[in-house]
Each structure stands twice: as structure tokens, then as C-alpha cells.
XYZ file of N, CA and C in Angstrom:
342
model
N 188.219 154.184 54.960
C 189.644 153.908 54.875
C 190.338 155.056 54.142
N 191.400 155.561 54.715
C 192.125 156.687 54.138
C 193.027 156.219 52.995
N 192.981 156.948 51.897
C 193.802 156.633 50.738
C 195.219 157.156 50.963
N 196.195 156.324 50.664
C 197.585 156.735 50.789
C 197.960 157.626 49.616
N 198.505 158.790 49.936
C 198.932 159.726 48.902
C 200.413 159.486 48.624
N 200.740 159.323 47.361
C 202.126 159.089 46.945
C 202.622 160.356 46.269
N 203.888 160.705 46.494
C 204.390 161.961 45.961
C 204.360 161.964 44.424
N 204.148 163.147 43.831
C 203.987 163.264 42.377
C 205.144 162.684 41.560
N 206.377 162.879 41.991
C 207.524 162.368 41.216
C 207.498 160.837 41.152
N 207.095 160.193 42.231
C 207.000 158.730 42.246
C 205.928 158.248 41.277
N 204.791 158.930 41.255
C 203.706 158.572 40.331
C 204.166 158.717 38.881
N 204.803 159.831 38.571
C 205.276 160.061 37.203
C 206.326 159.024 36.819
N 207.228 158.690 37.731
C 208.251 157.681 37.427
C 207.618 156.311 37.189
N 206.559 155.986 37.929
C 205.859 154.709 37.702
C 205.331 154.630 36.276
N 204.758 155.734 35.792
C 204.218 155.688 34.430
C 205.334 155.636 33.399
N 206.464 156.287 33.660
C 207.609 156.200 32.746
C 208.114 154.759 32.685
N 208.245 154.121 33.834
C 208.710 152.728 33.875
C 207.749 151.803 33.132
N 206.445 151.986 33.348
C 205.453 151.155 32.663
C 205.463 151.418 31.157
N 205.627 152.671 30.759
C 205.731 153.057 29.350
C 206.914 152.329 28.706
N 208.056 152.357 29.381
C 209.255 151.712 28.837
C 209.123 150.195 28.784
N 208.275 149.633 29.633
C 208.033 148.190 29.627
C 206.843 147.804 28.747
N 206.223 148.806 28.107
C 205.042 148.589 27.261
C 203.942 147.864 28.040
N 203.824 148.185 29.320
C 202.854 147.558 30.230
C 201.631 148.463 30.339
N 200.623 148.196 29.516
C 199.454 149.073 29.447
C 198.693 149.104 30.760
N 198.642 148.004 31.492
C 197.909 147.976 32.764
C 198.566 148.892 33.785
N 199.866 148.720 34.003
C 200.578 149.559 34.972
C 200.611 151.010 34.508
N 200.723 151.226 33.209
C 200.774 152.577 32.654
C 199.465 153.319 32.914
N 198.355 152.737 32.531
C 197.070 153.434 32.673
C 196.615 153.507 34.132
N 197.115 152.647 34.976
C 196.700 152.605 36.378
C 196.962 153.916 37.122
N 197.975 154.666 36.733
C 198.331 155.891 37.466
C 197.638 157.140 36.912
N 196.780 156.985 35.917
C 196.062 158.117 35.343
C 194.618 158.147 35.837
N 194.086 159.356 36.020
C 192.707 159.509 36.482
C 191.727 159.155 35.366
N 190.487 158.905 35.746
C 189.451 158.548 34.768
C 189.185 159.671 33.776
N 189.401 160.896 34.211
C 189.138 162.029 33.317
C 190.431 162.695 32.835
N 191.473 161.893 32.663
C 192.766 162.403 32.208
C 192.607 163.176 30.903
N 193.382 164.240 30.789
C 193.386 165.063 29.580
C 194.836 165.214 29.114
N 195.086 164.888 27.865
C 196.408 165.049 27.263
C 196.296 166.180 26.253
N 197.231 167.132 26.356
C 197.195 168.304 25.483
C 198.560 168.531 24.850
N 198.531 169.246 23.742
C 199.747 169.799 23.169
C 199.786 171.262 23.595
N 200.937 171.706 24.042
C 201.104 173.061 24.547
C 200.678 174.082 23.499
N 199.972 175.127 23.858
C 199.599 175.451 25.229
C 198.298 174.815 25.687
N 197.316 174.610 24.790
C 196.046 174.068 25.270
C 195.232 173.342 24.197
N 195.920 172.678 23.271
C 195.231 171.917 22.227
C 194.958 170.502 22.732
N 193.686 170.124 22.927
C 193.379 168.776 23.422
C 193.786 167.703 22.415
N 194.394 166.633 22.917
C 194.775 165.493 22.085
C 193.971 164.250 22.455
N 193.853 163.983 23.756
C 193.130 162.808 24.248
C 192.357 163.236 25.491
N 191.101 162.823 25.573
C 190.301 163.112 26.760
C 189.659 161.832 27.263
N 189.803 161.568 28.558
C 189.198 160.409 29.199
C 190.088 159.189 29.159
N 189.993 158.384 30.209
C 190.873 157.220 30.364
C 190.620 156.143 29.305
N 189.385 155.985 28.871
C 189.104 154.972 27.845
C 189.831 155.312 26.546
N 189.701 156.548 26.084
C 190.394 156.977 24.867
C 191.908 156.946 25.057
N 192.355 157.326 26.254
C 193.776 157.310 26.587
C 194.331 155.890 26.463
N 193.615 154.939 27.045
C 194.064 153.543 27.016
C 194.123 153.012 25.580
N 193.101 153.284 24.797
C 193.072 152.823 23.397
C 194.261 153.399 22.636
N 194.491 154.700 22.769
C 195.598 155.360 22.066
C 196.934 154.712 22.410
N 197.201 154.557 23.700
C 198.509 154.030 24.103
C 198.633 152.533 23.856
N 197.549 151.771 23.950
C 197.600 150.348 23.622
C 198.019 150.161 22.167
N 197.418 150.934 21.278
C 197.777 150.854 19.854
C 199.235 151.269 19.632
N 199.679 152.322 20.332
C 201.065 152.760 20.195
C 202.032 151.688 20.708
N 201.735 151.096 21.864
C 202.609 150.068 22.420
C 202.713 148.878 21.458
N 201.586 148.473 20.872
C 201.586 147.336 19.950
C 202.350 147.642 18.668
N 202.291 148.883 18.192
C 202.907 149.254 16.914
C 204.361 149.701 17.043
N 204.836 149.894 18.268
C 206.158 150.491 18.461
C 206.967 149.696 19.488
N 207.515 148.541 19.113
C 208.237 147.717 20.091
C 209.516 148.353 20.626
N 210.061 149.357 19.915
C 211.292 149.999 20.400
C 211.018 151.234 21.258
N 209.760 151.481 21.580
C 209.367 152.669 22.337
C 210.112 152.731 23.678
N 210.759 153.870 23.907
C 211.516 154.038 25.155
C 211.684 155.526 25.452
N 211.453 155.881 26.713
C 211.574 157.268 27.148
C 212.729 157.393 28.138
N 213.648 158.295 27.824
C 214.759 158.608 28.723
C 214.508 160.000 29.301
N 214.528 160.090 30.629
C 214.349 161.379 31.289
C 215.707 162.078 31.327
N 215.787 163.230 30.694
C 217.008 164.028 30.657
C 217.111 164.879 31.915
N 215.968 165.477 32.291
C 215.928 166.344 33.467
C 214.511 166.337 34.014
N 214.388 166.422 35.336
C 213.074 166.474 35.974
C 213.036 167.634 36.962
N 211.947 168.392 36.906
C 211.703 169.461 37.877
C 210.365 169.172 38.557
N 210.300 169.493 39.847
C 209.090 169.247 40.624
C 208.742 170.514 41.387
N 207.494 170.929 41.260
C 206.985 172.079 42.011
C 205.588 171.695 42.490
N 205.458 171.416 43.773
C 204.167 170.992 44.306
C 203.678 169.741 43.612
N 202.477 169.811 43.001
C 201.890 168.662 42.307
C 202.196 168.638 40.812
N 203.131 169.474 40.382
C 203.512 169.528 38.976
C 204.896 168.927 38.794
N 204.998 168.009 37.839
C 206.276 167.395 37.483
C 206.527 167.708 36.022
N 207.714 168.254 35.734
C 208.080 168.600 34.357
C 209.295 167.773 33.968
N 209.132 166.965 32.942
C 210.216 166.120 32.447
C 210.672 166.586 31.072
N 211.981 166.692 30.914
C 212.569 166.838 29.591
C 212.900 165.420 29.159
N 212.423 165.017 27.988
C 212.512 163.624 27.568
C 213.142 163.472 26.186
N 213.835 162.366 26.021
C 214.233 161.865 24.708
C 213.463 160.566 24.521
N 212.610 160.525 23.506
C 211.763 159.364 23.283
C 212.181 158.670 21.993
N 212.526 157.392 22.112
C 212.832 156.571 20.948
C 211.526 155.971 20.445
N 211.239 156.207 19.157
C 210.006 155.703 18.551
C 210.292 155.394 17.093
N 210.166 154.127 16.731
C 210.411 153.687 15.354
C 211.797 154.073 14.865
N 212.790 153.883 15.738
C 214.172 154.114 15.359
C 214.621 155.561 15.370
N 213.739 156.480 15.719
C 214.090 157.902 15.742
C 213.830 158.486 17.117
N 214.661 159.467 17.484
C 214.484 160.143 18.769
C 213.657 161.408 18.595
N 212.751 161.604 19.517
C 211.918 162.794 19.579
C 212.241 163.488 20.898
N 212.500 164.786 20.842
C 212.711 165.551 22.063
C 211.375 166.133 22.491
N 211.075 165.997 23.784
C 209.790 166.474 24.288
C 209.947 166.996 25.704
N 209.008 167.833 26.065
C 208.835 168.233 27.454
C 207.426 167.805 27.822
N 207.307 167.116 28.953
C 206.007 166.671 29.444
C 205.742 167.344 30.783
N 204.586 167.971 30.893
C 204.184 168.650 32.122
C 203.021 167.854 32.713
N 203.260 167.225 33.855
C 202.271 166.372 34.508
C 201.645 167.097 35.692
N 200.318 167.051 35.782
C 199.594 167.536 36.948
C 199.087 166.304 37.693
N 199.527 166.161 38.938
C 199.203 164.988 39.742
C 198.316 165.415 40.905
N 197.265 164.636 41.161
C 196.388 164.901 42.285
C 195.979 163.581 42.922
N 196.182 163.473 44.223
C 195.819 162.276 44.979
C 196.354 161.006 44.319
N 197.613 161.015 43.993
C 198.335 159.844 43.475
C 197.891 159.398 42.083
N 197.269 160.301 41.325
C 196.937 160.007 39.937
C 197.283 161.204 39.065
N 197.703 160.901 37.842
C 197.997 161.958 36.883
C 196.682 162.403 36.260
N 196.379 163.703 36.422
C 195.117 164.250 35.894
C 195.279 164.829 34.500
N 196.477 165.371 34.217
C 196.690 165.933 32.881
C 198.165 165.875 32.516
N 198.390 165.825 31.208
C 199.742 165.878 30.649
C 199.692 166.870 29.502
N 200.637 167.797 29.516
C 200.770 168.729 28.402
C 202.152 168.516 27.794
N 202.180 168.263 26.482
C 203.428 168.016 25.781
C 203.871 169.243 24.990
N 205.157 169.501 25.035
C 205.804 170.463 24.153
C 206.768 169.624 23.306
N 206.465 169.530 22.021
C 207.267 168.681 21.132
C 208.162 169.519 20.257
N 209.307 168.951 19.926
C 210.274 169.638 19.057
C 209.753 169.708 17.644
């Protein structure tokens, strides 16, 4: 059976929506098993879906006001770059997130934080 490929921007938007709803199941569903989260340019922060899920589950539980607003989105092939304003514990954080998407799953995220 052929797997349906969904465009990268749709995949990234699904994870943003799940993040804003604090829905760990829908959020982690769009990430690959070997997802890698880095801080720009190449400092590893989280490796593997199990560690990824634990990290974000704890964040969702500890941060009920967590919300990401997309300021601007750029798409080039399988790369989606979002400029974000993230509300966390009553304060806004400005970030850029660079998503690499392959076969309808996010394989890596690199953050540039203010």
C-alpha cells in the first residue's frame, strides 16, 4: 500500500496546532522516530522520539499558557522556516524554527532563539 505524502507546510501546521492545544498525541504523531532537535547551528538538544515525547509532555503539563503564533512562514522544498512568538509562563519568546520534513514526518527541528 502506497503511503500518502502530505506537503511539508501542512505537516508543520499540524504540529503547531497540536502544540497550541497541548495535545501530546497529535503533536508527537507528525515527528519521525529518530527526530533530532537542535539549537542553531548544530547543538543537539533532543534526540529520538521517546526523549522528544518526554520533554514535550513535561512542558505541556508545566505550561498551561503555552501558545505559538506564527509571524511568518517560508517554504523551500522539504524545509519549512517559521518565525514564531511563543507564549510560555506569561512571557513571549521570539524564535525561528527550521523544520526538515520527509515523507510526511518532521525529521529535525533547529531553533534560533532570541
